[in-house]
Amino acid sequence: MPKMLLIDQEKCSGCRSCELACAVAKEGVANPSRGRITAIRWEGEGVMFPMVCQQCHDAPCVAGCPVKALYWDEKLGRVYLDYDVCIGCKFCVAICPFGAVGVDAGARKVYKCDLCDGDPACVKVCDYKAVQFVDVSTANMMKKREAAERVSELIRRYA
Amino acid sequence: MHIVIIGSGIAGDSAATTIRKLSSESRITIVSKDDEPLYSPCALPYYLAGHIGREKVYLKGLEDYSAEGIDVLFGTRVTALDTQDKVVLLDSGTLTYDKLVIATGSKPLQLPIEGIDQEGVFVLKSAKDADRILGCKGKAVAVIGAGPIGVEVSIALRRIGYRVFLIELCDWILPRLFDQRPALFLARYLAQRGIEVFTGERLLTVHGNGSVTGITTDKRDLECDLVFLSLGMVPEAQLAEDAGLVLGPLRGVDVDQAMATSEPDVYACGDCVETRDMITGQRVLSLLWPSARQQGEIVGHNCLGHNRLYPGSISMLGLNIFRLHAVSFGLTAAGISNEHQVEVVEERLDTGYYRLIAADGFLVGLQAVGMTRGIGQFLAAMRGRVKLGEMRKNLRSPLASQPLWRYILSPESVTVCAP
């Protein structure tokens, strides 16, 4: 059964451990800015908010990719980026409403969360359980997706 | 149920794969005059520049079609359609259909320019066109038309060592995607990397004795051994017109929101149709990959009686300009008619240049050069018909995720200027 990243914004302390763990796991460098997950910090408002690929079922990046390098991976419940197909045009970077696709300028490639193939590194280091990787029944998953869609709808309306 | 699809590009292909996903029993036949599997024209400049191998242009192999249970008749011409008896006439037989999908795509616009029918004049639509250009081994090229294809090909040929003249009739490059200010910036960027850009200039003659030796514009003579024509694309709608289907004023196949044509059980999708712009509601030739793909999916659903409607087209395009990312969503300020009140918000940050365009208060366009991560929020806002003022008011919402955008939209950073 696929699992998904469940983010509880209320619990985030803004410590950036998730970013660091991600950068180490995916890039082998201890540089938080190179993680696929980003802890947004609005110091003034005291808001911390981990942003990561929402693994949208009907994703703008998938719809916009000119070579079908991005597609829905049913098994792991994720939007998968196939580097063998990607031509590096960066359109996914621009079109994602969540800013969840990044560019590695050095390696000249785009990157996004791939859920670490089912064992996400960010989850292991989050002491506050703001980022969790939860097993969900299909019904439950649909509910979560609905919530995610509501969030994206709100962003659409109020961003 | 037999569904016949004319055209093997992304529109026809996504119709076919959608139908197959929804129904394992339907018989699907793709007929195409090309003898090659699905490819991405968007990838061709990358192949031309040597960034990717030729194989990466193709998104399918011939074997993939049989694996999906899709019959293909490649290298086969459709000579006529009989929509009364539901028959497709081929150069090698006939096919009867229950539902017909016309996805014949587009072709490069040709203009009657003197000397254009000689060796060394090229267009770019297929991998074979790219092969022909690469086989040429010329030294200098005149690229006529600075739309996205002209600009990308200019960059690609510059990268492989050509001297490049980029000639544009309008006053600035990429006129349908960018307003003058960002376009001037991009033109300067091209010029710094060795592309000679001439705007407000008209091609008059191509010189040569059978093969190109130069061109004459209304302002100058240029020596070159290649001429690349990127004057625009036009719908390939002849077959549909001959069959009595109604075409629209822009010469694309006329379809309703279900992508149904004027004849029963005949649908059309992709570059050959004209649709409505999602923002203005006016007729438009979208000619974009994401539109074609989405329309194909909608046709696939509708062929099987699942009622889906196309919400309209929205312009969205990204360009890699010597590793600088330039993106345009929606309308340009210059492209909005006078009766609307236009507001432009411009910001130059250390991450890049950003321009938001509102018409009558609604966000209708975005142009970004530089870092483009997160700008998709604004495309979503355009689709949702959000007012710029509303976006500003709600900046405190934790959902406005990226600090950069809060900065752009904060009232003190807003510069309202004429388009």
Coordinates of C-alpha atoms in Angstrom, one line a residue:
Chain A
M1 CA 0.0 0.0 0.0
P2 CA 1.4 3.4 -0.9
K3 CA 2.4 5.8 1.9
M4 CA 2.3 9.6 1.8
L5 CA 4.1 12.5 3.5
L6 CA 1.7 14.0 6.0
I7 CA 2.7 17.5 7.0
D8 CA 1.4 19.2 10.2
Q9 CA 2.3 22.8 9.9
E10 CA 1.4 23.4 13.6
K11 CA 4.2 21.1 14.8
C12 CA 7.0 22.6 12.6
S13 CA 9.7 24.4 14.6
G14 CA 11.5 25.7 11.5
C15 CA 14.7 23.8 12.5
R16 CA 15.5 22.8 8.9
S17 CA 16.6 19.3 9.9
C18 CA 14.4 17.9 7.2
E19 CA 16.1 20.0 4.5
L20 CA 19.5 18.9 5.8
A21 CA 18.6 15.2 5.9
C22 CA 17.1 15.5 2.4
A23 CA 20.2 17.2 1.0
V24 CA 22.5 14.6 2.6
A25 CA 20.3 11.7 1.4
K26 CA 19.8 12.9 -2.2
E27 CA 22.9 15.0 -2.9
G28 CA 25.4 13.8 -0.4
V29 CA 26.0 17.4 0.8
A30 CA 25.2 18.9 4.2
N31 CA 23.6 22.0 2.6
P32 CA 19.9 22.6 3.6
S33 CA 19.3 24.7 0.5
R34 CA 19.8 21.7 -1.7
G35 CA 17.0 19.6 -0.1
R36 CA 13.8 18.8 -1.9
I37 CA 11.8 19.8 1.1
T38 CA 11.9 23.5 2.3
A39 CA 10.9 24.8 5.7
I40 CA 9.3 28.2 4.9
R41 CA 9.9 30.5 7.8
W42 CA 8.1 33.8 8.2
E43 CA 9.8 35.1 11.3
G44 CA 7.5 38.1 11.6
E45 CA 4.3 36.1 11.8
G46 CA 5.9 33.1 13.6
V47 CA 4.8 30.8 10.8
M48 CA 6.9 27.7 9.9
F49 CA 5.7 25.6 7.0
P50 CA 7.4 22.6 5.4
M51 CA 6.8 22.7 1.7
V52 CA 7.4 19.6 -0.4
C53 CA 6.0 18.0 -3.6
Q54 CA 2.3 17.3 -3.0
Q55 CA 2.5 14.3 -5.3
C56 CA -0.6 15.6 -7.0
H57 CA -2.7 13.0 -8.8
D58 CA -3.5 15.5 -11.6
A59 CA -0.3 17.4 -11.5
P60 CA 0.5 20.6 -13.5
C61 CA 4.1 19.4 -13.9
V62 CA 3.0 16.1 -15.5
A63 CA 0.5 18.0 -17.8
G64 CA 3.2 20.5 -18.8
C65 CA 6.2 18.2 -19.4
P66 CA 7.0 18.3 -23.1
V67 CA 8.6 14.8 -23.1
K68 CA 6.5 12.9 -20.6
A69 CA 9.5 12.6 -18.2
L70 CA 7.1 13.1 -15.3
Y71 CA 4.4 10.6 -14.6
W72 CA 2.2 9.3 -11.9
D73 CA 3.7 6.2 -10.2
E74 CA 0.7 4.3 -8.9
K75 CA 2.8 1.8 -6.9
L76 CA 4.5 4.4 -4.6
G77 CA 1.8 7.0 -4.9
R78 CA 4.1 9.7 -6.3
V79 CA 4.9 11.9 -9.2
Y80 CA 8.1 10.4 -10.6
L81 CA 10.7 12.2 -12.6
D82 CA 12.6 9.9 -15.1
Y83 CA 16.0 11.4 -15.7
D84 CA 16.6 9.2 -18.7
V85 CA 13.7 11.0 -20.5
C86 CA 14.1 14.6 -19.0
I87 CA 15.7 17.1 -21.4
G88 CA 16.2 19.7 -18.6
C89 CA 13.8 22.4 -20.0
K90 CA 12.8 23.4 -16.5
F91 CA 9.1 24.0 -17.4
C92 CA 8.1 21.9 -14.4
V93 CA 10.0 24.3 -12.1
A94 CA 8.0 27.2 -13.4
I95 CA 4.6 25.6 -13.5
C96 CA 4.5 23.9 -10.1
P97 CA 2.2 26.1 -7.9
F98 CA 4.0 24.9 -4.8
G99 CA 7.5 25.7 -6.0
A100 CA 8.3 22.0 -5.3
V101 CA 10.6 21.4 -8.3
G102 CA 14.0 22.9 -7.9
V103 CA 17.0 23.4 -10.2
D104 CA 20.5 22.1 -9.4
A105 CA 22.5 24.7 -11.3
G106 CA 25.8 22.9 -10.8
A107 CA 24.6 19.5 -12.2
R108 CA 22.2 21.3 -14.6
K109 CA 19.3 19.2 -13.7
V110 CA 15.9 19.6 -12.0
Y111 CA 14.9 17.7 -8.9
K112 CA 11.9 17.0 -6.9
C113 CA 10.9 14.8 -3.9
D114 CA 10.7 11.1 -4.9
L115 CA 9.7 10.0 -1.4
C116 CA 13.2 8.3 -1.2
D117 CA 11.6 5.4 -3.1
G118 CA 9.4 4.7 0.0
D119 CA 11.8 5.5 2.9
P120 CA 12.0 9.3 3.2
A121 CA 15.0 10.7 5.0
C122 CA 13.2 13.9 6.2
V123 CA 10.8 12.0 8.3
K124 CA 13.5 10.2 10.3
V125 CA 15.0 13.5 11.6
C126 CA 11.8 15.3 12.4
D127 CA 11.6 15.1 16.2
Y128 CA 8.4 17.1 16.3
K129 CA 6.6 14.8 13.8
A130 CA 5.7 17.7 11.6
V131 CA 6.6 15.5 8.7
Q132 CA 5.4 12.0 8.9
F133 CA 5.2 9.1 6.4
V134 CA 1.9 7.4 7.0
D135 CA 0.4 4.3 5.7
V136 CA -3.1 5.1 4.5
S137 CA -6.0 3.0 3.3
T138 CA -7.2 3.9 -0.1
A139 CA -10.2 5.6 1.3
N140 CA -8.1 7.6 3.7
M141 CA -5.7 8.5 1.0
M142 CA -8.5 9.9 -1.1
K143 CA -9.5 12.0 1.8
K144 CA -6.0 13.4 2.2
R145 CA -5.9 14.1 -1.5
E146 CA -9.1 16.0 -1.1
A147 CA -7.5 18.0 1.6
A148 CA -4.5 18.6 -0.5
E149 CA -6.7 19.8 -3.3
R150 CA -8.5 22.1 -1.0
V151 CA -5.2 23.6 0.0
S152 CA -4.2 24.0 -3.6
E153 CA -7.6 25.6 -4.3
L154 CA -7.0 28.0 -1.4
I155 CA -3.6 28.9 -2.8
R156 CA -5.2 29.4 -6.1
R157 CA -7.6 31.8 -4.5
Y158 CA -5.5 33.6 -1.9
A159 CA -1.9 33.1 -2.8
Chain B
M1 CA -16.3 0.0 -31.1
H2 CA -13.6 1.1 -33.6
I3 CA -11.9 4.5 -33.0
V4 CA -9.8 5.8 -35.8
I5 CA -7.3 8.6 -35.0
I6 CA -5.7 10.6 -37.8
G7 CA -2.3 11.9 -36.6
S8 CA 0.3 10.4 -34.3
G9 CA 1.4 13.5 -32.5
I10 CA 0.8 14.2 -28.8
A11 CA -2.9 15.0 -29.3
G12 CA -3.7 11.8 -31.2
D13 CA -1.5 9.8 -29.0
S14 CA -3.0 11.0 -25.7
A15 CA -6.5 10.4 -27.2
A16 CA -5.4 6.8 -28.0
T17 CA -3.8 6.1 -24.6
T18 CA -6.7 7.7 -22.7
I19 CA -9.2 5.5 -24.6
R20 CA -7.0 2.4 -23.9
K21 CA -6.8 3.3 -20.2
L22 CA -10.6 3.5 -20.0
S23 CA -11.6 0.6 -22.2
S24 CA -9.7 -2.5 -22.9
E25 CA -12.2 -3.7 -25.6
S26 CA -12.3 -0.7 -28.0
R27 CA -10.3 -1.1 -31.2
I28 CA -8.0 1.8 -31.7
T29 CA -6.2 2.6 -35.0
I30 CA -3.8 5.5 -35.5
V31 CA -3.2 6.5 -39.1
S32 CA -0.3 8.8 -39.8
K33 CA 1.5 10.0 -42.9
D34 CA 4.7 10.0 -40.9
D35 CA 6.5 6.8 -40.5
E36 CA 7.8 7.4 -37.1
P37 CA 6.5 7.0 -33.5
L38 CA 5.5 9.7 -31.1
Y39 CA 8.1 12.4 -30.8
S40 CA 8.3 15.8 -29.0
P41 CA 8.9 18.8 -31.3
C42 CA 9.7 20.8 -28.2
A43 CA 12.9 18.6 -27.8
L44 CA 14.2 19.3 -31.3
P45 CA 16.2 22.5 -30.5
Y46 CA 17.9 20.5 -27.7
Y47 CA 18.9 17.8 -30.2
L48 CA 20.0 20.5 -32.7
A49 CA 22.3 22.0 -30.0
G50 CA 23.7 18.6 -29.1
H51 CA 22.3 18.7 -25.6
I52 CA 20.5 15.4 -26.1
G53 CA 20.8 12.5 -28.4
R54 CA 18.4 11.9 -31.3
E55 CA 16.8 9.0 -29.4
K56 CA 15.5 11.3 -26.7
V57 CA 13.4 13.2 -29.2
Y58 CA 11.2 10.0 -29.5
L59 CA 8.8 9.3 -26.7
K60 CA 7.7 5.9 -27.9
G61 CA 9.1 3.0 -29.9
L62 CA 7.1 1.2 -32.6
E63 CA 6.9 -1.8 -30.2
D64 CA 5.1 0.3 -27.6
Y65 CA 2.0 0.6 -29.7
S66 CA 1.4 -3.2 -30.0
A67 CA 2.1 -3.5 -26.2
E68 CA -0.7 -1.0 -25.6
G69 CA -3.0 -2.8 -28.1
I70 CA -3.1 0.2 -30.5
D71 CA -3.0 -0.6 -34.2
V72 CA -0.9 1.8 -36.3
L73 CA -0.9 2.5 -40.0
F74 CA 2.3 4.7 -40.3
G75 CA 3.4 6.1 -43.6
T76 CA -0.2 6.0 -44.7
R77 CA -2.0 9.0 -46.2
V78 CA -5.7 9.7 -45.6
T79 CA -7.1 10.8 -49.0
A80 CA -10.6 11.6 -48.0
L81 CA -13.2 11.3 -45.2
D82 CA -16.8 10.1 -45.7
T83 CA -18.6 11.3 -42.6
Q84 CA -22.0 10.0 -43.8
D85 CA -21.0 6.4 -44.1
K86 CA -18.2 6.8 -41.5
V87 CA -15.4 5.7 -43.7
V88 CA -11.8 6.9 -43.9
L89 CA -10.3 6.5 -47.4
L90 CA -6.6 5.7 -47.4
D91 CA -4.0 5.6 -50.1
S92 CA -4.0 1.9 -49.4
G93 CA -7.6 0.9 -48.6
T94 CA -10.4 2.0 -46.4
L95 CA -11.2 2.0 -42.7
T96 CA -14.7 2.2 -41.2
Y97 CA -15.1 3.9 -37.8
D98 CA -17.5 4.4 -35.0
K99 CA -15.7 7.5 -33.7
L100 CA -13.1 9.5 -35.6
V101 CA -10.5 11.7 -34.1
I102 CA -8.7 14.3 -36.3
A103 CA -5.4 15.3 -34.9
T104 CA -3.5 16.3 -38.0
G105 CA -1.4 18.9 -36.2
S106 CA 0.2 22.0 -37.7
K107 CA 2.6 23.0 -40.4
P108 CA 5.1 25.8 -40.7
L109 CA 3.6 28.9 -42.3
Q110 CA 5.0 29.6 -45.8
L111 CA 5.1 33.0 -47.3
P112 CA 5.7 33.8 -51.0
I113 CA 9.2 35.3 -50.6
E114 CA 11.5 35.5 -53.6
G115 CA 14.1 32.8 -53.7
I116 CA 12.7 30.7 -50.9
D117 CA 12.6 27.5 -52.9
Q118 CA 16.2 26.6 -52.8
E119 CA 18.7 24.5 -51.1
G120 CA 19.6 25.7 -47.6
V121 CA 16.2 27.0 -46.6
F122 CA 14.9 25.1 -43.6
V123 CA 12.0 24.7 -41.2
L124 CA 11.9 22.6 -38.0
K125 CA 9.0 20.3 -37.2
S126 CA 10.5 16.8 -37.2
A127 CA 13.7 15.0 -36.3
K128 CA 14.4 14.7 -40.0
D129 CA 14.2 18.4 -40.4
A130 CA 16.8 18.7 -37.6
D131 CA 19.0 16.0 -39.4
R132 CA 18.9 18.0 -42.6
I133 CA 20.0 21.2 -40.8
L134 CA 22.8 19.3 -39.0
G135 CA 23.9 17.7 -42.3
C136 CA 24.4 21.1 -43.8
K137 CA 27.6 22.2 -42.0
G138 CA 27.1 25.8 -42.9
K139 CA 28.8 28.8 -41.4
A140 CA 26.1 31.5 -41.1
V141 CA 22.4 31.3 -40.8
A142 CA 19.6 33.9 -41.1
V143 CA 16.7 33.0 -38.8
I144 CA 13.5 34.7 -40.0
G145 CA 11.0 35.2 -37.2
A146 CA 11.9 35.6 -33.5
G147 CA 9.1 33.6 -32.0
P148 CA 10.0 30.8 -29.6
I149 CA 11.1 28.4 -32.3
G150 CA 13.2 31.1 -34.0
V151 CA 14.9 32.0 -30.8
E152 CA 15.6 28.4 -29.7
V153 CA 17.0 27.5 -33.1
S154 CA 19.2 30.6 -33.1
I155 CA 20.6 29.6 -29.7
A156 CA 21.1 26.0 -30.8
L157 CA 22.9 26.9 -34.0
R158 CA 25.0 29.5 -32.2
R159 CA 26.0 26.8 -29.8
I160 CA 27.2 24.6 -32.6
G161 CA 29.3 27.4 -34.1
Y162 CA 27.1 29.3 -36.5
R163 CA 27.1 33.0 -37.0
V164 CA 23.5 33.8 -36.4
F165 CA 21.3 36.7 -37.7
L166 CA 17.9 36.7 -36.0
I167 CA 15.4 38.8 -38.0
E168 CA 12.0 39.9 -36.6
L169 CA 9.3 41.9 -38.3
C170 CA 7.9 43.2 -35.0
D171 CA 9.6 45.8 -32.9
W172 CA 10.8 43.3 -30.4
I173 CA 11.6 39.6 -30.2
L174 CA 9.1 37.1 -28.8
P175 CA 6.3 39.6 -29.4
R176 CA 3.4 37.3 -28.4
L177 CA 5.1 36.1 -25.2
F178 CA 6.9 39.1 -23.8
D179 CA 6.3 42.9 -23.5
Q180 CA 9.0 45.2 -24.8
R181 CA 11.0 45.7 -21.7
P182 CA 11.7 42.1 -20.9
A183 CA 12.1 41.3 -24.6
L184 CA 14.7 44.0 -24.9
F185 CA 16.6 42.5 -22.0
L186 CA 16.4 39.0 -23.6
A187 CA 17.6 40.4 -27.0
R188 CA 20.5 42.1 -25.3
Y189 CA 21.3 38.8 -23.6
L190 CA 21.2 37.0 -27.0
A191 CA 23.4 39.7 -28.5
Q192 CA 26.0 39.4 -25.7
R193 CA 26.3 35.7 -26.7
G194 CA 26.9 36.4 -30.3
I195 CA 23.5 36.4 -31.9
E196 CA 23.0 39.4 -34.1
V197 CA 19.4 40.5 -33.5
F198 CA 17.5 42.8 -36.0
T199 CA 14.0 43.8 -35.1
G200 CA 11.5 45.8 -37.1
E201 CA 12.9 44.3 -40.2
R202 CA 11.3 42.5 -43.1
L203 CA 12.9 39.8 -45.3
L204 CA 12.5 40.7 -48.9
T205 CA 14.7 38.2 -50.9
V206 CA 16.7 35.1 -50.5
H207 CA 19.7 35.0 -52.8
G208 CA 21.5 32.1 -54.4
N209 CA 21.8 30.0 -57.5
G210 CA 20.0 26.9 -56.3
S211 CA 21.6 27.1 -52.9
V212 CA 21.5 30.0 -50.5
T213 CA 24.2 32.7 -50.5
G214 CA 22.5 35.5 -48.6
I215 CA 19.4 37.5 -47.9
T216 CA 18.1 41.0 -48.4
T217 CA 15.9 42.7 -45.9
D218 CA 14.3 46.2 -46.1
K219 CA 17.4 47.5 -44.2
R220 CA 20.4 45.5 -45.2
D221 CA 22.1 42.6 -47.1
L222 CA 23.5 39.7 -45.2
E223 CA 25.7 36.8 -46.3
C224 CA 24.6 33.4 -45.1
D225 CA 24.5 29.8 -46.3
L226 CA 21.4 28.8 -44.4
V227 CA 18.0 30.4 -44.0
F228 CA 15.8 29.2 -41.2
L229 CA 12.1 30.1 -41.4
S230 CA 10.2 30.4 -38.2
L231 CA 7.3 32.5 -39.3
G232 CA 4.8 30.7 -37.2
M233 CA 2.7 27.5 -37.4
V234 CA -0.7 27.1 -39.0
P235 CA -3.3 24.3 -38.5
E236 CA -3.2 21.4 -40.9
A237 CA -6.9 21.4 -41.6
Q238 CA -7.2 20.7 -45.3
L239 CA -8.4 17.1 -44.9
A240 CA -11.1 18.3 -42.5
E241 CA -12.1 21.2 -44.8
D242 CA -12.3 18.9 -47.8
A243 CA -14.6 16.5 -45.8
G244 CA -17.0 19.4 -45.2
L245 CA -16.1 20.1 -41.6
V246 CA -16.6 23.7 -40.5
L247 CA -13.4 25.6 -40.0
G248 CA -13.1 28.7 -37.8
P249 CA -12.0 32.2 -38.8
L250 CA -8.4 31.3 -37.8
R251 CA -8.5 28.4 -40.2
G252 CA -8.4 25.7 -37.5
V253 CA -11.1 23.0 -37.2
D254 CA -14.0 24.4 -35.3
V255 CA -14.9 22.4 -32.2
D256 CA -17.2 22.9 -29.2
Q257 CA -16.1 22.5 -25.6
A258 CA -16.3 18.7 -25.9
M259 CA -13.9 19.0 -28.8
A260 CA -16.6 17.7 -31.2
T261 CA -16.6 19.0 -34.7
S262 CA -19.5 20.0 -36.9
E263 CA -20.0 16.4 -38.0
P264 CA -21.5 13.7 -35.6
D265 CA -19.0 11.3 -34.1
V266 CA -16.0 13.3 -35.4
Y267 CA -13.7 14.9 -32.8
A268 CA -10.6 17.0 -33.3
C269 CA -7.8 18.0 -31.0
G270 CA -4.3 19.4 -31.0
D271 CA -2.7 22.0 -33.2
C272 CA -5.3 21.6 -36.0
V273 CA -8.2 23.0 -33.9
E274 CA -9.1 26.5 -32.8
T275 CA -10.3 26.9 -29.2
R276 CA -11.2 29.7 -26.8
D277 CA -8.6 31.5 -24.7
M278 CA -9.4 30.8 -21.1
I279 CA -8.8 34.4 -20.1
T280 CA -10.3 36.5 -23.0
G281 CA -12.8 33.9 -24.2
Q282 CA -11.7 34.8 -27.8
R283 CA -10.8 32.3 -30.5
V284 CA -7.2 31.2 -30.4
L285 CA -4.8 28.8 -32.0
S286 CA -3.0 27.4 -29.0
L287 CA -0.4 25.3 -30.8
L288 CA 1.1 24.3 -27.5
W289 CA 2.1 20.8 -26.3
P290 CA 0.2 20.9 -22.9
S291 CA -3.0 22.1 -24.7
A292 CA -2.7 19.3 -27.3
R293 CA -2.2 16.7 -24.6
Q294 CA -5.1 17.9 -22.5
Q295 CA -7.4 18.1 -25.5
G296 CA -6.4 14.6 -26.6
E297 CA -7.3 13.3 -23.1
I298 CA -10.7 15.0 -23.3
V299 CA -11.4 13.6 -26.7
G300 CA -10.5 10.2 -25.4
H301 CA -13.1 10.5 -22.6
N302 CA -15.8 11.8 -25.0
C303 CA -15.3 9.1 -27.6
L304 CA -16.3 6.6 -24.9
G305 CA -19.3 8.8 -23.8
H306 CA -17.7 10.1 -20.6
N307 CA -18.6 13.7 -20.8
R308 CA -15.6 16.0 -20.4
L309 CA -15.3 19.6 -21.4
Y310 CA -12.2 21.6 -22.4
P311 CA -11.8 24.6 -20.1
G312 CA -10.0 26.7 -22.8
S313 CA -6.4 27.3 -23.7
I314 CA -4.0 29.4 -21.7
S315 CA -0.7 30.5 -23.1
M316 CA 2.3 29.0 -21.2
L317 CA 5.8 28.8 -22.5
G318 CA 9.3 28.4 -21.1
L319 CA 12.5 29.2 -23.0
N320 CA 16.1 28.4 -22.1
I321 CA 18.1 31.3 -23.3
F322 CA 21.7 30.3 -22.8
R323 CA 20.7 28.8 -19.4
L324 CA 18.7 31.8 -18.5
H325 CA 15.1 30.7 -17.9
A326 CA 12.4 32.9 -19.5
V327 CA 8.8 32.1 -18.9
S328 CA 5.5 33.6 -20.1
F329 CA 2.1 32.8 -18.8
G330 CA -1.2 34.2 -20.1
L331 CA -1.5 37.6 -21.9
T332 CA 1.1 40.3 -22.6
A333 CA 0.2 43.9 -21.7
A334 CA 0.7 44.9 -25.3
G335 CA -1.7 42.2 -26.4
I336 CA -4.6 43.4 -24.4
S337 CA -7.1 45.6 -26.3
N338 CA -7.6 49.2 -25.3
E339 CA -11.1 48.9 -23.8
H340 CA -9.5 47.1 -20.7
Q341 CA -7.7 48.9 -17.9
V342 CA -4.3 47.4 -17.8
E343 CA -2.0 47.4 -14.7
V344 CA 1.6 46.3 -14.8
V345 CA 3.6 45.3 -11.7
E346 CA 7.3 45.0 -12.3
E347 CA 10.0 44.0 -10.0
R348 CA 13.7 43.4 -10.6
L349 CA 15.1 41.2 -7.8
D350 CA 18.5 39.6 -7.4
T351 CA 16.8 36.3 -8.5
G352 CA 15.5 37.8 -11.8
Y353 CA 12.9 40.0 -13.5
Y354 CA 9.2 39.6 -12.9
R355 CA 6.2 41.3 -14.5
L356 CA 2.6 40.7 -13.5
I357 CA -0.2 42.0 -15.7
A358 CA -3.7 42.7 -14.6
A359 CA -6.7 43.6 -16.8
D360 CA -9.7 45.3 -15.1
G361 CA -8.1 44.1 -11.8
F362 CA -7.8 40.4 -12.8
L363 CA -4.4 38.8 -13.0
V364 CA -4.0 37.8 -16.7
G365 CA -0.3 37.6 -17.4
L366 CA 3.1 36.8 -16.0
Q367 CA 6.6 37.2 -17.5
A368 CA 9.6 36.0 -15.6
V369 CA 13.3 35.9 -16.5
G370 CA 15.7 34.2 -14.1
M371 CA 14.6 32.1 -11.2
T372 CA 11.2 30.8 -12.0
R373 CA 10.6 28.4 -9.1
G374 CA 7.1 29.0 -7.6
I375 CA 5.7 31.2 -10.3
G376 CA 3.2 28.5 -11.0
Q377 CA 1.1 30.0 -8.2
F378 CA 0.3 32.9 -10.5
L379 CA -0.8 30.6 -13.4
A380 CA -3.1 28.9 -11.0
A381 CA -4.4 32.3 -9.9
M382 CA -5.0 33.3 -13.6
R383 CA -7.0 30.1 -14.1
G384 CA -9.0 30.8 -11.0
R385 CA -9.8 34.4 -12.2
V386 CA -8.2 36.0 -9.1
K387 CA -8.0 39.8 -8.7
L388 CA -4.5 41.2 -8.1
G389 CA -5.9 43.3 -5.2
E390 CA -7.3 40.1 -3.6
M391 CA -3.9 38.5 -3.9
R392 CA -2.3 41.5 -2.2
K393 CA -4.9 41.5 0.6
N394 CA -4.3 37.9 1.4
L395 CA -0.5 37.9 1.6
R396 CA -0.6 37.1 5.2
S397 CA -2.2 33.8 4.5
P398 CA 0.4 31.1 5.3
L399 CA -0.6 29.5 2.0
A400 CA 1.3 32.2 0.1
S401 CA 4.3 29.9 0.4
Q402 CA 7.2 31.7 -1.1
P403 CA 8.6 34.9 0.5
L404 CA 9.7 36.1 -3.0
W405 CA 6.1 36.5 -4.1
R406 CA 5.0 38.3 -1.0
Y407 CA 7.8 40.7 -1.8
I408 CA 6.7 41.2 -5.3
L409 CA 3.1 41.8 -4.3
S410 CA 3.6 43.9 -1.2
P411 CA 2.1 47.4 -1.9
E412 CA 5.4 49.3 -1.3
S413 CA 7.2 47.3 -4.0
V414 CA 4.5 47.8 -6.6
T415 CA 5.3 50.0 -9.5
V416 CA 2.4 50.7 -11.7
C417 CA 3.5 51.7 -15.1
A418 CA 2.2 51.9 -18.6
P419 CA 2.5 48.7 -20.6

